[in-house]
PDB file of C-alpha atoms in Angstrom:
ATOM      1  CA  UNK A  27     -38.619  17.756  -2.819  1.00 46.00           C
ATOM      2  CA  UNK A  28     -36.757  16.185  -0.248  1.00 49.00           C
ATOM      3  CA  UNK A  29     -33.695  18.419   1.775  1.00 52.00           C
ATOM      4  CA  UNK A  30     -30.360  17.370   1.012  1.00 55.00           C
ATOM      5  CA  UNK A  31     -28.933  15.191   3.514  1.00 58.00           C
ATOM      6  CA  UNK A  32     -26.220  16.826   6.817  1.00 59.00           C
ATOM      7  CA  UNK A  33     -23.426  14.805   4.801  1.00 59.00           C
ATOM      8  CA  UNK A  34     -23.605  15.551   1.662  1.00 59.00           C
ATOM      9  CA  UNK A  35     -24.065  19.334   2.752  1.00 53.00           C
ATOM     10  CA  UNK A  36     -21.269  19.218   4.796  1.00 57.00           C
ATOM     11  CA  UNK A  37     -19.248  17.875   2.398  1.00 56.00           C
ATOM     12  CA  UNK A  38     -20.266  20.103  -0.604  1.00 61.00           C
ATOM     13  CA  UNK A  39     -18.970  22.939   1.359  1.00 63.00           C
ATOM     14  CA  UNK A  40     -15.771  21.389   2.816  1.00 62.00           C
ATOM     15  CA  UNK A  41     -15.405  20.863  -1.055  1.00 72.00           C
ATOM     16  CA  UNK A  42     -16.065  24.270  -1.662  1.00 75.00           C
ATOM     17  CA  UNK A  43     -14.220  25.716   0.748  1.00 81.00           C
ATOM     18  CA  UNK A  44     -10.861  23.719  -0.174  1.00 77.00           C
ATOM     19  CA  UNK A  45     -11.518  24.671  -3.860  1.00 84.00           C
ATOM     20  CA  UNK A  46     -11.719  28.080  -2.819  1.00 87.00           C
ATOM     21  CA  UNK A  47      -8.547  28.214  -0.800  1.00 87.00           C
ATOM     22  CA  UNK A  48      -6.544  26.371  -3.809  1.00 88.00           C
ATOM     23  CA  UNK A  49      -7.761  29.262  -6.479  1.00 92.00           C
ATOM     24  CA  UNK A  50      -6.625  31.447  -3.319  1.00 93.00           C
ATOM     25  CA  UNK A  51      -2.783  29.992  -3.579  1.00 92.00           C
ATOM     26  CA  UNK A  52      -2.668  29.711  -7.078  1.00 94.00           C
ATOM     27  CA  UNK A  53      -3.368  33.352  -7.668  1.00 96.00           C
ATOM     28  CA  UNK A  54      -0.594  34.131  -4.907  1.00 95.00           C
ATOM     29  CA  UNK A  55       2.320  31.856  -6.471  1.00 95.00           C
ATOM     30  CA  UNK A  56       1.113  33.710  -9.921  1.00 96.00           C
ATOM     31  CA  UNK A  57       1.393  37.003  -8.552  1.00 97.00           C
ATOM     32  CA  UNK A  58       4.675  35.899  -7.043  1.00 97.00           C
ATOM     33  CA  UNK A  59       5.677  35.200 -10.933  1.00 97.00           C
ATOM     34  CA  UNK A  60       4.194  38.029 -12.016  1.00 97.00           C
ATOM     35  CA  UNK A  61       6.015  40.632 -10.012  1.00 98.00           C
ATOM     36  CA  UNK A  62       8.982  38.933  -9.953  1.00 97.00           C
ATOM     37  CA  UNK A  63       9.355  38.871 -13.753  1.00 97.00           C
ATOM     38  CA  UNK A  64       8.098  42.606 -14.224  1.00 97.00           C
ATOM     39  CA  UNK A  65      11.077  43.102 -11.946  1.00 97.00           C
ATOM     40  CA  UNK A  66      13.306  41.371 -13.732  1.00 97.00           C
ATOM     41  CA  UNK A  67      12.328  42.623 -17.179  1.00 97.00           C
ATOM     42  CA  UNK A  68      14.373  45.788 -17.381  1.00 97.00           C
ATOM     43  CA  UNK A  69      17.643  43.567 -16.729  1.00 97.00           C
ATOM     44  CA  UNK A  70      16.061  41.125 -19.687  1.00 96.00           C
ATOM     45  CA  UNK A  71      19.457  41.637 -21.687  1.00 96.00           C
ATOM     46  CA  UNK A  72      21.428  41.614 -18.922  1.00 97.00           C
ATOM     47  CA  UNK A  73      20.420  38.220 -18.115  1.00 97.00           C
ATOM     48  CA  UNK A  74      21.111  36.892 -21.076  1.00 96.00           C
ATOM     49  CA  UNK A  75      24.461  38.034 -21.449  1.00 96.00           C
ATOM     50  CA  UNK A  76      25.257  36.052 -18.236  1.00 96.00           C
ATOM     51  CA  UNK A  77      23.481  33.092 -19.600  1.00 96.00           C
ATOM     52  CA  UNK A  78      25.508  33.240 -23.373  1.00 95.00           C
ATOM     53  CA  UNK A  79      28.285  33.622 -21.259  1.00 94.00           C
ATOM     54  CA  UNK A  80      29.864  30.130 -21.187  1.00 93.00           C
ATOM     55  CA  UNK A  81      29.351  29.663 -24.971  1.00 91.00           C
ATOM     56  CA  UNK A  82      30.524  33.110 -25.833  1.00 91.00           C
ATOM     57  CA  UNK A  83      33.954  32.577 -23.700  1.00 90.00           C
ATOM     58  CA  UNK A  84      34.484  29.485 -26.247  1.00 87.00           C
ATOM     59  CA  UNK A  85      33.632  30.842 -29.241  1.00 84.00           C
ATOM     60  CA  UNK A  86      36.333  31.637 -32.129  1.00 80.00           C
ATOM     61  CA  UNK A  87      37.672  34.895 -32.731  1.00 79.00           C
ATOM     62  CA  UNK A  88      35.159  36.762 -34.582  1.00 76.00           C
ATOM     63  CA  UNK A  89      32.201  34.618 -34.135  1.00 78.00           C
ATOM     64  CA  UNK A  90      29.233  35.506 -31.919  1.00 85.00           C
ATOM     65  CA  UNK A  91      25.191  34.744 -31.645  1.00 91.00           C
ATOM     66  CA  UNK A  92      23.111  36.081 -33.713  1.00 92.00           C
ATOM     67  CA  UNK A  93      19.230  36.527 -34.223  1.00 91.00           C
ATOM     68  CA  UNK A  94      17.459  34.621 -37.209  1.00 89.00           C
ATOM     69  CA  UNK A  95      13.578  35.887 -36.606  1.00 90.00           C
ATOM     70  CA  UNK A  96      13.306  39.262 -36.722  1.00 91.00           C
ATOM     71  CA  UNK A  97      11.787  39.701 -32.949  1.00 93.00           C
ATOM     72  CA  UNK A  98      13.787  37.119 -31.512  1.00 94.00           C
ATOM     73  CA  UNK A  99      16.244  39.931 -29.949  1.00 94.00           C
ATOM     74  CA  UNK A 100      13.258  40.918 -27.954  1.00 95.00           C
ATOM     75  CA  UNK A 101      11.556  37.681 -27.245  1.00 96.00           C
ATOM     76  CA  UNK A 102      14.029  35.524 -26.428  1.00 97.00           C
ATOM     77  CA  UNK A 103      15.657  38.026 -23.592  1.00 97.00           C
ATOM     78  CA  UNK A 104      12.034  38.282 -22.515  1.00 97.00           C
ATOM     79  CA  UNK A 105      11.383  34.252 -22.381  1.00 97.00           C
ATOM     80  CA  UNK A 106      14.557  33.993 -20.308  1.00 97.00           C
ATOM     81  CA  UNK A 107      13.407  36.397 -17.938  1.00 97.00           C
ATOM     82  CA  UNK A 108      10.414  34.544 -17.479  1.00 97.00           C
ATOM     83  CA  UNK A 109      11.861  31.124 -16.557  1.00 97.00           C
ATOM     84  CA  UNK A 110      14.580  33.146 -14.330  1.00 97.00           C
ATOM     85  CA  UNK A 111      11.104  34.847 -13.005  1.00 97.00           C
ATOM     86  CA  UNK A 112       9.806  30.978 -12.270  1.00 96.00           C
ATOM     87  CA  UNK A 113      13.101  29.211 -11.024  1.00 95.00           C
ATOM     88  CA  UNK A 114      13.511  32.371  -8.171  1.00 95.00           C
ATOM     89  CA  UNK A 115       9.379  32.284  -7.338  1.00 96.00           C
ATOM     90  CA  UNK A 116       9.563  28.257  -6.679  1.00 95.00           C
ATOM     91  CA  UNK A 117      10.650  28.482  -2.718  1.00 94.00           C
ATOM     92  CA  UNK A 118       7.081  30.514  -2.750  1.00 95.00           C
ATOM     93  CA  UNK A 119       5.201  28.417  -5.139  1.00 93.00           C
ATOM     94  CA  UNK A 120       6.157  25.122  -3.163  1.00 92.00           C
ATOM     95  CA  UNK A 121       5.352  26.706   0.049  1.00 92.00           C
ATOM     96  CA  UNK A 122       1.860  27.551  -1.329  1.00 92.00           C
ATOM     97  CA  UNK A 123       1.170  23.846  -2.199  1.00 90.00           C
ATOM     98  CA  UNK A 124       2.606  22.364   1.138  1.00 89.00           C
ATOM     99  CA  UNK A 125      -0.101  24.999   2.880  1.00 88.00           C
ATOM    100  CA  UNK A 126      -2.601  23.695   0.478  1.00 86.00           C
ATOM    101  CA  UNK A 127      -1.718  19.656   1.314  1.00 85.00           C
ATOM    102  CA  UNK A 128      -0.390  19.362   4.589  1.00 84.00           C
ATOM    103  CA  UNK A 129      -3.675  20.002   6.480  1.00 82.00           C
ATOM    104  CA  UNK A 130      -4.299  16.161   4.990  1.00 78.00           C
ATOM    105  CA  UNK A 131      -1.540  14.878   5.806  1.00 78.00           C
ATOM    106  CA  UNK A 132      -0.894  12.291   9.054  1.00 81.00           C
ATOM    107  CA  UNK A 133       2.162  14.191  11.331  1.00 83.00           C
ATOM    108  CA  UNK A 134       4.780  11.255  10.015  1.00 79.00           C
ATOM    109  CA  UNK A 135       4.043  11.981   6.742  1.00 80.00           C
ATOM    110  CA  UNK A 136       4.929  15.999   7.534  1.00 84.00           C
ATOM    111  CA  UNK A 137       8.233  14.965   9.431  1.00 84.00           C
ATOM    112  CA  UNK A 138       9.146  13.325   5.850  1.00 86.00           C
ATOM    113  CA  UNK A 139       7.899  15.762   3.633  1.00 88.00           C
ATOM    114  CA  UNK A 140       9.222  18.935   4.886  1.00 88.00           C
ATOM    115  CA  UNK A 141      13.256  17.973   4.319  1.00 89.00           C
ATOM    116  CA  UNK A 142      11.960  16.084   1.009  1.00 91.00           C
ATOM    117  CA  UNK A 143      10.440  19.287  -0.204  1.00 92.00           C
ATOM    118  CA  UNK A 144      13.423  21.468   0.987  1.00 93.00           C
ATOM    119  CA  UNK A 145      16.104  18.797  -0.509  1.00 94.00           C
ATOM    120  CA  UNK A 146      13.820  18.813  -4.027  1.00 94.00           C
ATOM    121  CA  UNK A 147      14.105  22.397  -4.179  1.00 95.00           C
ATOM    122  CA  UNK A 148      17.772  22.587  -3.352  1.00 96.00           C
ATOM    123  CA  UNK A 149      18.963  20.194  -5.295  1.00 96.00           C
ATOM    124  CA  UNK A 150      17.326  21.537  -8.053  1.00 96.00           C
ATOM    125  CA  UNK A 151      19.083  24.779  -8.452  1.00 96.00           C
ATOM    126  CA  UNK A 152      22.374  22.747  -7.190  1.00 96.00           C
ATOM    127  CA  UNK A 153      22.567  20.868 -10.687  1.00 96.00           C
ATOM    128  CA  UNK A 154      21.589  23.486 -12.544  1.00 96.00           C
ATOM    129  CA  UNK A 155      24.134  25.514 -11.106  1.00 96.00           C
ATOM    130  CA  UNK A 156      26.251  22.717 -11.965  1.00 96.00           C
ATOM    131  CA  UNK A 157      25.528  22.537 -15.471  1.00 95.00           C
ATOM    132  CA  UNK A 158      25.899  26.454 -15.914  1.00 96.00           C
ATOM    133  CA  UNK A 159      29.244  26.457 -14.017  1.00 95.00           C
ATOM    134  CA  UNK A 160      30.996  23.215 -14.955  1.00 94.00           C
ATOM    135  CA  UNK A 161      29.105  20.980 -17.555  1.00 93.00           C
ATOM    136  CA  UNK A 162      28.472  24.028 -20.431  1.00 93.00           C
ATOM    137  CA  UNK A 163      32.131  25.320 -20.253  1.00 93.00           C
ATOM    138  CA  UNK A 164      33.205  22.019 -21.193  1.00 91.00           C
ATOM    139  CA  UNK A 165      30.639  21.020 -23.358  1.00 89.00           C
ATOM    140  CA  UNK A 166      31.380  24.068 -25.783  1.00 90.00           C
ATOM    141  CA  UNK A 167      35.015  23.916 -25.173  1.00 89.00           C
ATOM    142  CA  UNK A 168      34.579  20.319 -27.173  1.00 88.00           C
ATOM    143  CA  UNK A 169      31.830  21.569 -29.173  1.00 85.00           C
ATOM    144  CA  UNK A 170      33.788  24.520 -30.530  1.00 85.00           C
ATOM    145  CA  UNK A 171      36.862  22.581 -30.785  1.00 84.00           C
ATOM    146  CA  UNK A 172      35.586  19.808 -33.155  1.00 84.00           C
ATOM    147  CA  UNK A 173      34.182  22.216 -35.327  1.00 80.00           C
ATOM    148  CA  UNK A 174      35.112  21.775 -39.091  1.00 84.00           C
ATOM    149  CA  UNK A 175      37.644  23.531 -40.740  1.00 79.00           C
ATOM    150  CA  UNK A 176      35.604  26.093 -43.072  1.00 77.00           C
ATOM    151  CA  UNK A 177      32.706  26.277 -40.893  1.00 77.00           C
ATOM    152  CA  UNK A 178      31.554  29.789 -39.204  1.00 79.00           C
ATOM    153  CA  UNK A 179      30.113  28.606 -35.715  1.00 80.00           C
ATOM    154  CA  UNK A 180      27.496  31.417 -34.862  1.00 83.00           C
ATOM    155  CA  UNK A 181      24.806  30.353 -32.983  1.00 90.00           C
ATOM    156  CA  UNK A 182      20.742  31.331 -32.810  1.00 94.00           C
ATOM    157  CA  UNK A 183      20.056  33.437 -29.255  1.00 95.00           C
ATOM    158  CA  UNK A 184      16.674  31.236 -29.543  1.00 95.00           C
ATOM    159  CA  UNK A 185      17.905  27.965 -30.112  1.00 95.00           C
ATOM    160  CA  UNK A 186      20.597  28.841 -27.766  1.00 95.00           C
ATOM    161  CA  UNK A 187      18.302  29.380 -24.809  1.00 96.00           C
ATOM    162  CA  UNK A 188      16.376  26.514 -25.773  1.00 95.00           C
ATOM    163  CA  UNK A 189      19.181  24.143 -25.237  1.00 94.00           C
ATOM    164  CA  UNK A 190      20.441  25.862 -21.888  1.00 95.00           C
ATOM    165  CA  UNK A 191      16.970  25.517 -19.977  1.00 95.00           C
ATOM    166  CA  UNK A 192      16.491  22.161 -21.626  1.00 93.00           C
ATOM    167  CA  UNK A 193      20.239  20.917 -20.088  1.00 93.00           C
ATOM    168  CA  UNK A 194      19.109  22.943 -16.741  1.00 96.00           C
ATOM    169  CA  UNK A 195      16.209  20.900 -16.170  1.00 94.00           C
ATOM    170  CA  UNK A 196      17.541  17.616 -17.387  1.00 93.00           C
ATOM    171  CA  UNK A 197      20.466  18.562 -14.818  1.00 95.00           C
ATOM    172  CA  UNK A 198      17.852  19.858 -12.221  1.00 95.00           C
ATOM    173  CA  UNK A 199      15.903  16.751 -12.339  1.00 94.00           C
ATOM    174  CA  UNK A 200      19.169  14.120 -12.728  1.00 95.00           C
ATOM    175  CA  UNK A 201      19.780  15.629  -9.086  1.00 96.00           C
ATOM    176  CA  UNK A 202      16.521  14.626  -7.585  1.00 95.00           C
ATOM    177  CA  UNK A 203      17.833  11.029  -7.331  1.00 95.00           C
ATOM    178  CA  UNK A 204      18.244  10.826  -3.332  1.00 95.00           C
ATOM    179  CA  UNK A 205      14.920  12.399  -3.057  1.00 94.00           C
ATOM    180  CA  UNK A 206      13.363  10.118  -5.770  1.00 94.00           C
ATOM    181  CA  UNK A 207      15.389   6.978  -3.681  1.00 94.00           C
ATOM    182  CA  UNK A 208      13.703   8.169  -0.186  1.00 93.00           C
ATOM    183  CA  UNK A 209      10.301   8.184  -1.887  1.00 91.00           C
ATOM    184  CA  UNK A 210      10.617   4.634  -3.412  1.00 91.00           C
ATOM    185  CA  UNK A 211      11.727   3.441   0.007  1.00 91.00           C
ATOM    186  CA  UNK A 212       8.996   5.319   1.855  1.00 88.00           C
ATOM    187  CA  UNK A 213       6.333   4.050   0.159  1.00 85.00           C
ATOM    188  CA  UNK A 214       7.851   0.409   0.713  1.00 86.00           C
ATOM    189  CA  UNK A 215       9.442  -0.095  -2.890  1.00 90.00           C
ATOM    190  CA  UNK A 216      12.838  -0.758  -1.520  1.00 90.00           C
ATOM    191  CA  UNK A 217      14.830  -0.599   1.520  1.00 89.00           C
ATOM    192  CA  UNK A 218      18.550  -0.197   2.130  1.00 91.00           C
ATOM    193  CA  UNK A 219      19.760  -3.969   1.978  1.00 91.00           C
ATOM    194  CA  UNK A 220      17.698  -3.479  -1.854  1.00 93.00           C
ATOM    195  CA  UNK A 221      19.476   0.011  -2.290  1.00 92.00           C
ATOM    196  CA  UNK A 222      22.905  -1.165  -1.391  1.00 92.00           C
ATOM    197  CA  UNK A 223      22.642  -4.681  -3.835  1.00 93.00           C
ATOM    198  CA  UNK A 224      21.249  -2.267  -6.839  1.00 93.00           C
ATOM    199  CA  UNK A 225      24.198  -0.219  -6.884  1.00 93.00           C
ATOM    200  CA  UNK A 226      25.885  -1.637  -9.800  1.00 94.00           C
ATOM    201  CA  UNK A 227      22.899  -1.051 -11.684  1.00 95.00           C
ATOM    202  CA  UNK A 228      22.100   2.450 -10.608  1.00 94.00           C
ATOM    203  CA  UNK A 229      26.246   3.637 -11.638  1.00 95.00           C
ATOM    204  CA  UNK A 230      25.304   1.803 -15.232  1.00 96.00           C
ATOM    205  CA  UNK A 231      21.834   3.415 -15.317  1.00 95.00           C
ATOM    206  CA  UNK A 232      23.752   6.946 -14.345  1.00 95.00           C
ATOM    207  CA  UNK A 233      26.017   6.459 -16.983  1.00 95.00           C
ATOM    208  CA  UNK A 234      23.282   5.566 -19.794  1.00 95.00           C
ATOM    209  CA  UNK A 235      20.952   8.425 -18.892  1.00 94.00           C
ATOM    210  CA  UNK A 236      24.429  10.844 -18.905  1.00 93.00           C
ATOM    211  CA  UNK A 237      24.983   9.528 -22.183  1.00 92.00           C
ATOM    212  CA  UNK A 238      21.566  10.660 -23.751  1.00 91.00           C
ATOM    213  CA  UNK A 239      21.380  13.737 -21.666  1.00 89.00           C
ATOM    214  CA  UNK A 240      24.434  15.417 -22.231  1.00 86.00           C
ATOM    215  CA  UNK A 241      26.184  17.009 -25.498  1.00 80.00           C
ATOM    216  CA  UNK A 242      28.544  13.936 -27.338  1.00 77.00           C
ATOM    217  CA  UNK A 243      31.324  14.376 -25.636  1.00 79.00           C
ATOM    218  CA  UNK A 244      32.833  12.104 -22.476  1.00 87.00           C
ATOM    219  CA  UNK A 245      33.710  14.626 -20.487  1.00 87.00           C
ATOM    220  CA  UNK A 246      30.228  15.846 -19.774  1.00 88.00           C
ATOM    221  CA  UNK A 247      28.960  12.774 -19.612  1.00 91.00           C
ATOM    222  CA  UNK A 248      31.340  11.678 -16.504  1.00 93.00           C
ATOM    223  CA  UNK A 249      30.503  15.090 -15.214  1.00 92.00           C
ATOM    224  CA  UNK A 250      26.770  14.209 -14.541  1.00 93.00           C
ATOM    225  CA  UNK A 251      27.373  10.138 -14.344  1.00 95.00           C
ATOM    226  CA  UNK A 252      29.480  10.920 -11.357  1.00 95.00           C
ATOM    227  CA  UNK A 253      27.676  12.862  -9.226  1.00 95.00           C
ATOM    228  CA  UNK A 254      24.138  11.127 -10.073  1.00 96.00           C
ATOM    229  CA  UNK A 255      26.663   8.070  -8.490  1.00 96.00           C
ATOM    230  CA  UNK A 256      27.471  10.221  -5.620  1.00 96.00           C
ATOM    231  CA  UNK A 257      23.686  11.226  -5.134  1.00 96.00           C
ATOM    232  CA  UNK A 258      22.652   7.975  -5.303  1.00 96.00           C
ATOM    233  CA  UNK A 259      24.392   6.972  -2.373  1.00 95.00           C
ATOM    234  CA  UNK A 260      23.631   9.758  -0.404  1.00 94.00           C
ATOM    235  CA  UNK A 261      20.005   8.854  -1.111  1.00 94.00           C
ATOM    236  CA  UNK A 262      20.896   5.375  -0.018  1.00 93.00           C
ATOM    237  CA  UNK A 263      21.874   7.377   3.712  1.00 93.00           C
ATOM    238  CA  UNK A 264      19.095   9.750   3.909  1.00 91.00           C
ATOM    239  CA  UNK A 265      16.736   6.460   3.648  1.00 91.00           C
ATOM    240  CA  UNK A 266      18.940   5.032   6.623  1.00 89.00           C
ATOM    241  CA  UNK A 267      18.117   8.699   8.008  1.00 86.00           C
ATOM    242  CA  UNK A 268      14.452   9.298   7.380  1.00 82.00           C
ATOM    243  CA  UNK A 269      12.419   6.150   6.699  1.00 81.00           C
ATOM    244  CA  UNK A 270      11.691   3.891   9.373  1.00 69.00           C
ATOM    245  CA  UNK A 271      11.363  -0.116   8.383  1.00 64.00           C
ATOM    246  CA  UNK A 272       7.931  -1.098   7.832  1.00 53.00           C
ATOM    247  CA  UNK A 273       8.185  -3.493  11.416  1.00 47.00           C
ATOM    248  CA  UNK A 274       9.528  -0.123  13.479  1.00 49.00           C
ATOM    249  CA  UNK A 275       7.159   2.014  11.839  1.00 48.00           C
ATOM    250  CA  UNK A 276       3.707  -0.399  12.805  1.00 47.00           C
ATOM    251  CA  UNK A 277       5.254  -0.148  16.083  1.00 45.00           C
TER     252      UNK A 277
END
């Protein structure tokens, strides 16, 4: 039986050896999880006081949260301590795939990707700070207040957290818009003139996605229109910034 060929050798164990290494970084951004949430565990109620907070503050006189499964007051502190354990271990877990990728990656493609990576990341916990801080408050301010007369509004902690981590990371992901605009013009898409003549239908689009994404009040909704608005031109300058026309970039 013929010997495999130099090649295909070579490349069965570059193939191995780059499976290898990703099973090594996946087990590290797991551990980072890992020990992160046993850490956090003990302070499981804690941390869900702080996130009931801005519905609690708004509730009526009497009224508070309550538990409808019988292990939810143990679960449900203990999912939340989980996704707090995953939001704090992403800085770790990105930095474990940009080690994996960038050895592939041409050295104009790393001057892009490193700010793209870092402005993902930050932006991230930026509008999910801003839903927690500013868009919640409100939203159960109107929530509470349009509440009918005769009706006992006492929420389920489950269905509770459900809602908050699905608003975080429809907030989280609504502020990804100058790196999603940088990435479109990168990879030749669009370009500022585009960018610039588009605006009226990005502010429109902004307000339409708001609309859906947010609870029925107006309020909220301009809350998150606005700044996707604001994000989208500051996407508009980070492309004047960061990507090079097509012409320049031959050069």
């Amino acid at each position: 039986m013929a010997s495999p060929e130099p090649e295909q050798v070579d490349l069965q164990q570059g193939l191995f050896s780059h499976l290898i290494e990703l099973r090594s970084r996946l087990l590290r951004a797991c551990a980072t999880v890992l020990i992160v949430l046993l850490a956090l565990v003990p302070f499981a109620n804690r941390l869900y006081t702080l996130l009931a907070a801005p519905l609690v503050a708004h509730l009526p006189q009497g009224a508070h949260l309550i538990a409808t499964e019988v292990a939810s007051p143990f679960i449900t502190p203990l999912k939340l301590a989980f996704y707090t354990a995953l939001f704090a271990s992403m800085p770790v877990i990105l930095y474990q795939l940009w080690a994996f990728v960038s050895p592939g990656l041409y050295k104009h493609e790393k001057r892009l990707a490193r700010p793209l990576l870092l402005a993902a990341l930050v932006l991230f916990y930026v509008g999910c700070a801003f839903a927690y801080f500013l868009v919640l408050p409100a939203a159960f301010r109107f929530l509470t207040a349009v509440t009918p007369v005769g009706v006992e509004m006492m929420t389920d902690i489950t269905h509770y957290l459900d809602f908050v981590m699905l608003m975080f990371f429809a907030f989280g992901l609504c502020f990804e818009v100058p790196v999603a605009v940088v990435i479109l013009a990168a990879v030749g898409v669009v370009d500022v003139a585009k960018l610039r003549s588009m605006r009226r239908y990005a502010i429109v689009g902004a307000f339409a996605i708001a609309a859906v994404i947010t609870p029925p009040d107006i309020t909220s909704m301009v809350m998150l229109a606005v700044p996707m608005c604001l994000l989208y031109e500051l996407g508009v300058l980070a492309v004047r910034w960061l990507v090079k026309p097509r012409d320049e970039a031959s050069d």
